[in-house]
Tab-separated table of N, CA and C in Angstrom:
chain	number	residue	atom	x	y	z
R	1	GLN	N	-17.807	-3.099	84.050
R	1	GLN	CA	-17.768	-2.081	82.940
R	1	GLN	C	-17.617	-3.001	81.837
R	2	VAL	N	-17.987	-2.521	80.569
R	2	VAL	CA	-18.233	-3.170	79.396
R	2	VAL	C	-17.194	-2.390	78.380
R	3	GLN	N	-16.103	-3.471	77.900
R	3	GLN	CA	-15.041	-2.895	76.860
R	3	GLN	C	-15.441	-3.768	75.646
R	4	LEU	N	-15.084	-2.904	74.505
R	4	LEU	CA	-15.473	-3.499	73.251
R	4	LEU	C	-14.319	-3.080	72.677
R	5	VAL	N	-13.291	-3.843	71.903
R	5	VAL	CA	-12.083	-3.412	71.201
R	5	VAL	C	-12.358	-4.164	69.565
R	6	GLU	N	-12.304	-3.249	68.682
R	6	GLU	CA	-12.244	-3.886	67.339
R	6	GLU	C	-11.082	-3.834	66.717
R	7	SER	N	-10.712	-4.929	65.760
R	7	SER	CA	-9.412	-4.982	65.086
R	7	SER	C	-9.924	-5.667	63.733
R	8	GLY	N	-9.120	-5.700	62.920
R	8	GLY	CA	-8.911	-6.408	61.336
R	8	GLY	C	-9.159	-5.226	60.378
R	9	GLY	N	-8.993	-3.751	60.901
R	9	GLY	CA	-9.184	-2.753	59.816
R	9	GLY	C	-7.966	-2.589	58.793
R	10	GLY	N	-7.973	-2.333	57.891
R	10	GLY	CA	-6.809	-1.763	56.994
R	10	GLY	C	-7.154	-1.263	55.374
R	11	LEU	N	-6.472	-1.427	54.958
R	11	LEU	CA	-6.549	-1.039	53.612
R	11	LEU	C	-6.467	-2.091	52.511
R	12	VAL	N	-7.575	-2.210	51.424
R	12	VAL	CA	-7.940	-3.459	50.841
R	12	VAL	C	-8.278	-2.649	49.497
R	13	GLN	N	-8.022	-3.251	48.174
R	13	GLN	CA	-8.332	-2.776	47.101
R	13	GLN	C	-9.915	-3.340	46.823
R	14	ALA	N	-10.436	-2.686	45.884
R	14	ALA	CA	-12.059	-2.828	45.434
R	14	ALA	C	-12.112	-4.152	44.893
R	15	GLY	N	-13.348	-4.927	45.592
R	15	GLY	CA	-13.541	-6.279	45.217
R	15	GLY	C	-13.004	-7.136	46.267
R	16	GLY	N	-11.886	-6.797	47.108
R	16	GLY	CA	-11.474	-7.849	48.143
R	16	GLY	C	-12.382	-7.808	49.372
R	17	SER	N	-11.660	-8.455	50.211
R	17	SER	CA	-12.103	-8.902	51.477
R	17	SER	C	-11.378	-8.588	52.524
R	18	LEU	N	-12.282	-8.467	53.953
R	18	LEU	CA	-11.809	-8.224	55.225
R	18	LEU	C	-12.686	-8.668	56.031
R	19	ARG	N	-12.090	-9.146	57.197
R	19	ARG	CA	-12.844	-9.845	58.488
R	19	ARG	C	-12.578	-8.691	59.521
R	20	LEU	N	-13.354	-8.277	60.201
R	20	LEU	CA	-13.380	-7.421	61.751
R	20	LEU	C	-13.524	-8.097	62.646
R	21	SER	N	-13.303	-7.814	63.946
R	21	SER	CA	-13.418	-8.505	64.824
R	21	SER	C	-13.874	-7.554	65.907
R	22	CYS	N	-14.449	-8.169	67.200
R	22	CYS	CA	-14.787	-7.323	67.982
R	22	CYS	C	-14.794	-8.126	69.329
R	23	ALA	N	-13.952	-7.705	70.046
R	23	ALA	CA	-13.778	-8.566	71.497
R	23	ALA	C	-14.319	-7.723	72.598
R	24	ALA	N	-15.030	-8.451	73.503
R	24	ALA	CA	-16.046	-8.027	74.233
R	24	ALA	C	-15.383	-8.674	75.966
R	25	SER	N	-15.577	-7.709	76.775
R	25	SER	CA	-15.041	-8.281	78.217
R	25	SER	C	-15.935	-7.513	79.030
R	26	GLY	N	-15.828	-7.942	80.505
R	26	GLY	CA	-16.663	-7.293	81.334
R	26	GLY	C	-17.995	-7.891	81.587
R	27	ARG	N	-18.708	-8.664	81.140
R	27	ARG	CA	-20.276	-9.163	81.046
R	27	ARG	C	-20.555	-10.401	80.304
R	28	MET	N	-21.457	-10.799	80.668
R	28	MET	CA	-22.085	-12.293	79.906
R	28	MET	C	-22.486	-11.858	78.461
R	29	PHE	N	-21.517	-12.248	77.845
R	29	PHE	CA	-21.414	-11.786	76.266
R	29	PHE	C	-22.577	-12.556	75.787
R	30	SER	N	-22.830	-13.898	76.252
R	30	SER	CA	-23.958	-14.533	75.203
R	30	SER	C	-25.203	-14.169	75.496
R	31	ARG	N	-25.583	-13.163	76.372
R	31	ARG	CA	-26.830	-12.769	76.848
R	31	ARG	C	-27.282	-11.082	76.153
R	32	HIS	N	-26.411	-10.810	75.374
R	32	HIS	CA	-26.654	-9.498	74.505
R	32	HIS	C	-26.318	-9.742	73.162
R	33	ALA	N	-27.152	-8.671	72.312
R	33	ALA	CA	-27.193	-8.328	71.089
R	33	ALA	C	-25.826	-7.733	70.864
R	34	MET	N	-25.516	-8.191	69.428
R	34	MET	CA	-24.117	-7.105	69.012
R	34	MET	C	-24.567	-6.588	67.927
R	35	GLY	N	-24.023	-5.379	67.446
R	35	GLY	CA	-24.053	-5.132	66.189
R	35	GLY	C	-22.544	-4.123	65.561
R	36	TRP	N	-22.534	-3.911	64.333
R	36	TRP	CA	-21.587	-3.197	63.677
R	36	TRP	C	-22.404	-1.758	63.215
R	37	PHE	N	-21.447	-0.768	63.143
R	37	PHE	CA	-21.931	0.557	62.547
R	37	PHE	C	-20.744	1.198	62.023
R	38	ARG	N	-20.796	1.912	60.962
R	38	ARG	CA	-19.730	2.669	60.405
R	38	ARG	C	-19.865	4.068	60.276
R	39	GLN	N	-19.137	5.045	60.166
R	39	GLN	CA	-18.831	6.400	59.801
R	39	GLN	C	-17.987	6.822	59.264
R	40	ALA	N	-18.626	7.518	57.505
R	40	ALA	CA	-17.725	7.894	56.929
R	40	ALA	C	-17.322	9.291	57.043
R	41	GLN	N	-16.128	9.927	56.640
R	41	GLN	CA	-15.600	11.335	56.976
R	41	GLN	C	-16.898	12.265	56.315
R	42	GLY	N	-17.136	13.057	56.950
R	42	GLY	CA	-18.349	13.701	56.787
R	42	GLY	C	-19.477	13.499	56.966
R	43	LYS	N	-19.840	12.629	57.429
R	43	LYS	CA	-21.246	11.779	57.129
R	43	LYS	C	-21.563	11.132	58.807
R	44	GLU	N	-22.982	10.936	58.689
R	44	GLU	CA	-23.631	10.446	59.949
R	44	GLU	C	-23.154	8.904	60.060
R	45	ARG	N	-23.235	8.403	61.299
R	45	ARG	CA	-22.869	7.087	61.722
R	45	ARG	C	-23.907	6.339	61.312
R	46	GLU	N	-23.730	5.282	60.421
R	46	GLU	CA	-25.050	4.364	60.084
R	46	GLU	C	-24.970	3.151	60.445
R	47	PHE	N	-26.009	2.353	60.588
R	47	PHE	CA	-26.437	0.954	60.611
R	47	PHE	C	-25.584	0.003	59.572
R	48	VAL	N	-24.981	-1.162	60.082
R	48	VAL	CA	-24.458	-1.908	59.183
R	48	VAL	C	-24.956	-3.528	59.188
R	49	ALA	N	-25.017	-3.994	60.440
R	49	ALA	CA	-25.407	-5.117	60.733
R	49	ALA	C	-25.632	-5.455	62.100
R	50	ALA	N	-26.293	-6.314	62.449
R	50	ALA	CA	-26.568	-6.813	63.916
R	50	ALA	C	-27.109	-8.175	63.864
R	51	ILE	N	-26.784	-8.865	64.970
R	51	ILE	CA	-27.223	-10.200	65.640
R	51	ILE	C	-27.596	-10.412	66.983
R	52	SER	N	-28.590	-11.099	67.170
R	52	SER	CA	-29.488	-11.409	68.303
R	52	SER	C	-28.439	-12.121	69.079
R	53	TRP	N	-28.919	-11.852	70.494
R	53	TRP	CA	-28.045	-12.498	71.600
R	53	TRP	C	-27.901	-13.919	71.568
R	54	SER	N	-28.979	-14.808	70.742
R	54	SER	CA	-28.950	-16.198	70.713
R	54	SER	C	-28.350	-16.552	69.296
R	55	GLY	N	-28.083	-15.289	68.619
R	55	GLY	CA	-27.585	-15.873	67.128
R	55	GLY	C	-28.390	-15.969	66.333
R	56	GLY	N	-29.753	-16.300	66.509
R	56	GLY	CA	-30.810	-16.893	65.552
R	56	GLY	C	-31.444	-15.760	64.606
R	57	SER	N	-31.091	-14.507	64.845
R	57	SER	CA	-31.731	-13.379	64.217
R	57	SER	C	-30.378	-12.567	63.879
R	58	THR	N	-30.447	-12.409	62.286
R	58	THR	CA	-29.578	-11.334	61.738
R	58	THR	C	-30.089	-10.204	61.113
R	59	HIS	N	-29.564	-9.163	60.770
R	59	HIS	CA	-29.978	-7.748	59.991
R	59	HIS	C	-28.945	-7.018	59.391
R	60	TYR	N	-29.220	-6.472	58.375
R	60	TYR	CA	-28.091	-5.857	57.349
R	60	TYR	C	-28.808	-4.732	56.738
R	61	ALA	N	-27.955	-3.722	56.666
R	61	ALA	CA	-28.402	-2.510	55.904
R	61	ALA	C	-28.686	-3.176	54.472
R	62	ASP	N	-29.451	-2.270	53.840
R	62	ASP	CA	-29.817	-2.717	52.197
R	62	ASP	C	-28.415	-2.620	51.551
R	63	SER	N	-27.447	-1.770	51.659
R	63	SER	CA	-26.357	-1.536	50.973
R	63	SER	C	-24.917	-2.431	51.242
R	64	VAL	N	-25.304	-3.378	52.271
R	64	VAL	CA	-24.590	-4.528	52.625
R	64	VAL	C	-25.137	-5.871	52.333
R	65	LYS	N	-26.221	-6.067	51.890
R	65	LYS	CA	-26.984	-7.399	51.914
R	65	LYS	C	-26.327	-7.934	50.766
R	66	GLY	N	-26.037	-9.335	51.169
R	66	GLY	CA	-25.228	-10.179	50.133
R	66	GLY	C	-23.833	-10.127	49.920
R	67	ARG	N	-23.218	-8.895	50.633
R	67	ARG	CA	-21.554	-8.789	50.547
R	67	ARG	C	-21.160	-9.144	52.078
R	68	PHE	N	-21.763	-8.591	53.286
R	68	PHE	CA	-21.342	-8.808	54.421
R	68	PHE	C	-22.343	-9.654	55.335
R	69	THR	N	-21.257	-10.389	56.124
R	69	THR	CA	-21.987	-11.501	57.142
R	69	THR	C	-21.432	-10.974	58.722
R	70	ILE	N	-22.661	-11.151	59.773
R	70	ILE	CA	-22.315	-10.839	61.003
R	70	ILE	C	-22.406	-12.231	61.526
R	71	SER	N	-21.356	-12.506	62.368
R	71	SER	CA	-21.608	-13.902	63.130
R	71	SER	C	-21.051	-13.557	64.789
R	72	ARG	N	-21.246	-14.508	65.498
R	72	ARG	CA	-20.360	-14.500	66.753
R	72	ARG	C	-19.912	-15.893	67.226
R	73	SER	N	-19.039	-15.773	68.475
R	73	SER	CA	-18.393	-16.743	69.006
R	73	SER	C	-18.641	-16.326	70.215
R	74	ASN	N	-19.843	-17.056	71.005
R	74	ASN	CA	-19.687	-16.823	72.551
R	74	ASN	C	-18.448	-17.321	73.485
R	75	ALA	N	-18.046	-18.434	72.694
R	75	ALA	CA	-16.917	-18.838	73.443
R	75	ALA	C	-15.579	-18.308	73.350
R	76	LYS	N	-15.623	-17.129	72.514
R	76	LYS	CA	-14.253	-16.221	72.205
R	76	LYS	C	-14.599	-14.820	72.823
R	77	ASN	N	-16.116	-14.685	73.040
R	77	ASN	CA	-16.529	-13.334	73.474
R	77	ASN	C	-16.304	-12.355	72.298
R	78	THR	N	-16.688	-12.512	71.132
R	78	THR	CA	-16.060	-12.355	70.070
R	78	THR	C	-17.327	-11.989	68.771
R	79	VAL	N	-17.747	-10.858	68.209
R	79	VAL	CA	-18.348	-10.955	67.222
R	79	VAL	C	-17.705	-10.503	65.920
R	80	TYR	N	-17.826	-11.124	64.855
R	80	TYR	CA	-17.284	-10.896	63.435
R	80	TYR	C	-18.103	-10.220	62.416
R	81	LEU	N	-17.504	-9.361	61.529
R	81	LEU	CA	-18.150	-9.063	60.442
R	81	LEU	C	-17.112	-9.277	58.978
R	82	GLN	N	-17.803	-10.046	58.271
R	82	GLN	CA	-17.134	-10.635	57.221
R	82	GLN	C	-17.400	-9.820	56.177
R	83	MET	N	-16.383	-8.950	55.340
R	83	MET	CA	-16.795	-8.261	54.324
R	83	MET	C	-16.178	-8.735	53.291
R	84	ASN	N	-17.113	-8.791	52.139
R	84	ASN	CA	-16.779	-9.330	50.744
R	84	ASN	C	-17.093	-8.345	49.707
R	85	SER	N	-16.666	-8.256	48.482
R	85	SER	CA	-16.696	-7.275	47.540
R	85	SER	C	-16.691	-6.079	47.986
R	86	LEU	N	-15.739	-5.563	48.510
R	86	LEU	CA	-15.812	-4.347	49.053
R	86	LEU	C	-15.565	-3.457	48.052
R	87	ARG	N	-16.474	-2.012	48.312
R	87	ARG	CA	-16.290	-1.240	47.400
R	87	ARG	C	-15.785	0.180	47.985
R	88	PRO	N	-14.922	1.162	47.320
R	88	PRO	CA	-14.644	2.421	47.946
R	88	PRO	C	-15.700	3.078	48.833
R	89	GLU	N	-16.904	3.040	48.298
R	89	GLU	CA	-17.943	3.718	49.214
R	89	GLU	C	-18.209	2.788	50.416
R	90	ASP	N	-17.530	1.872	50.941
R	90	ASP	CA	-17.476	1.142	52.328
R	90	ASP	C	-16.615	1.539	53.303
R	91	THR	N	-15.644	2.748	52.637
R	91	THR	CA	-14.631	3.089	53.446
R	91	THR	C	-15.236	4.011	54.535
R	92	ALA	N	-14.695	3.695	56.032
R	92	ALA	CA	-15.332	4.229	57.143
R	92	ALA	C	-14.648	3.415	58.215
R	93	VAL	N	-14.803	4.156	59.320
R	93	VAL	CA	-14.475	3.795	60.510
R	93	VAL	C	-15.633	2.746	60.953
R	94	TYR	N	-15.345	1.514	61.428
R	94	TYR	CA	-16.162	0.417	61.876
R	94	TYR	C	-16.277	0.698	63.324
R	95	SER	N	-17.341	0.379	63.870
R	95	SER	CA	-17.628	0.491	65.351
R	95	SER	C	-18.396	-0.620	65.722
R	96	CYS	N	-18.287	-1.704	66.919
R	96	CYS	CA	-19.050	-2.473	67.296
R	96	CYS	C	-19.699	-1.795	68.416
R	97	ALA	N	-21.114	-2.519	68.814
R	97	ALA	CA	-21.819	-1.967	69.659
R	97	ALA	C	-22.859	-3.274	70.435
R	98	THR	N	-22.966	-2.860	71.546
R	98	THR	CA	-23.818	-3.890	72.289
R	98	THR	C	-24.945	-3.304	73.162
R	99	GLU	N	-25.951	-4.113	73.711
R	99	GLU	CA	-26.832	-3.688	74.304
R	99	GLU	C	-26.727	-3.879	75.808
R	100	ALA	N	-27.305	-2.764	76.599
R	100	ALA	CA	-27.161	-2.987	78.060
R	100	ALA	C	-28.011	-4.044	78.646
R	101	ARG	N	-29.063	-4.101	78.157
R	101	ARG	CA	-30.305	-5.292	78.345
R	101	ARG	C	-29.761	-6.525	77.834
R	102	GLU	N	-30.175	-7.540	79.010
R	102	GLU	CA	-30.151	-9.053	78.599
R	102	GLU	C	-31.201	-9.737	77.842
R	103	PHE	N	-31.214	-10.854	76.987
R	103	PHE	CA	-31.964	-11.475	76.265
R	103	PHE	C	-33.195	-10.538	75.688
R	104	GLY	N	-32.447	-9.294	74.804
R	104	GLY	CA	-33.377	-8.621	73.990
R	104	GLY	C	-34.253	-8.871	73.225
R	105	SER	N	-35.172	-8.118	73.165
R	105	SER	CA	-36.052	-8.717	71.850
R	105	SER	C	-36.915	-7.354	71.251
R	106	GLY	N	-37.612	-7.602	70.244
R	106	GLY	CA	-38.410	-6.138	69.468
R	106	GLY	C	-37.568	-5.215	69.220
R	107	GLY	N	-36.685	-5.546	68.502
R	107	GLY	CA	-35.872	-4.192	68.315
R	107	GLY	C	-34.366	-4.278	68.874
R	108	TYR	N	-33.487	-3.295	68.483
R	108	TYR	CA	-32.271	-3.083	68.932
R	108	TYR	C	-31.967	-2.063	69.924
R	109	GLU	N	-31.362	-2.137	71.133
R	109	GLU	CA	-31.266	-1.087	72.044
R	109	GLU	C	-29.905	-0.862	72.207
R	110	PHE	N	-28.999	-0.449	71.142
R	110	PHE	CA	-27.453	-0.023	71.595
R	110	PHE	C	-26.983	0.844	72.649
R	111	ASP	N	-26.089	0.508	73.537
R	111	ASP	CA	-25.790	1.121	74.585
R	111	ASP	C	-24.299	1.524	74.574
R	112	TYR	N	-23.692	0.746	74.645
R	112	TYR	CA	-22.079	0.849	74.472
R	112	TYR	C	-21.203	0.664	73.323
R	113	TRP	N	-20.261	1.096	72.944
R	113	TRP	CA	-19.562	1.418	71.625
R	113	TRP	C	-18.144	1.254	71.973
R	114	GLY	N	-17.480	0.693	70.902
R	114	GLY	CA	-16.239	0.293	70.726
R	114	GLY	C	-15.396	1.695	70.029
R	115	GLN	N	-14.288	1.801	69.973
R	115	GLN	CA	-13.731	3.036	69.364
R	115	GLN	C	-13.476	2.903	68.012
R	116	GLY	N	-13.592	1.735	67.413
R	116	GLY	CA	-13.575	1.370	65.843
R	116	GLY	C	-12.269	1.474	65.487
R	117	THR	N	-12.436	0.567	64.202
R	117	THR	CA	-11.290	0.266	63.345
R	117	THR	C	-11.421	0.847	61.783
R	118	GLN	N	-10.069	1.339	61.072
R	118	GLN	CA	-10.573	2.047	59.756
R	118	GLN	C	-10.405	1.126	58.750
R	119	VAL	N	-11.498	1.004	57.814
R	119	VAL	CA	-11.449	0.372	56.803
R	119	VAL	C	-11.340	1.242	55.475
R	120	THR	N	-10.422	1.056	54.906
R	120	THR	CA	-10.261	2.087	53.483
R	120	THR	C	-10.167	0.981	52.429
R	121	VAL	N	-10.991	1.407	51.197
R	121	VAL	CA	-11.069	0.453	50.055
R	121	VAL	C	-10.554	1.367	48.980
R	122	SER	N	-9.622	0.863	48.083
R	122	SER	CA	-9.317	1.760	47.171
R	122	SER	C	-9.735	1.270	45.970
R	123	SER	N	-9.656	2.281	45.037
R	123	SER	CA	-10.400	1.997	43.845
R	123	SER	C	-9.509	1.623	42.587
């Protein structure tokens, strides 16, 4: 079984920073790509950021480029999302995800999802 547990969400003022964590268990963490998604009230879930299994490649949505940074610690079985210069429009439930395949390439194929953590940015 694969289990993903997010943490680090909360309430922050516009312009502030927050770091989300996603701890994974039940698998060989270092062999799988990881990603972050978010879903605001009344909107569809959208891609935020992803990192390859090797950590050598990262991708970001245009809306967060230059503000958010994804990273991973294989030793801790954890992926992080550092969020800086937060805006009210960043308010959403943030979920992490991972692929079923090992050593994936040629795009991401996310299969497993965590329950999410709420991020609220006040103006």
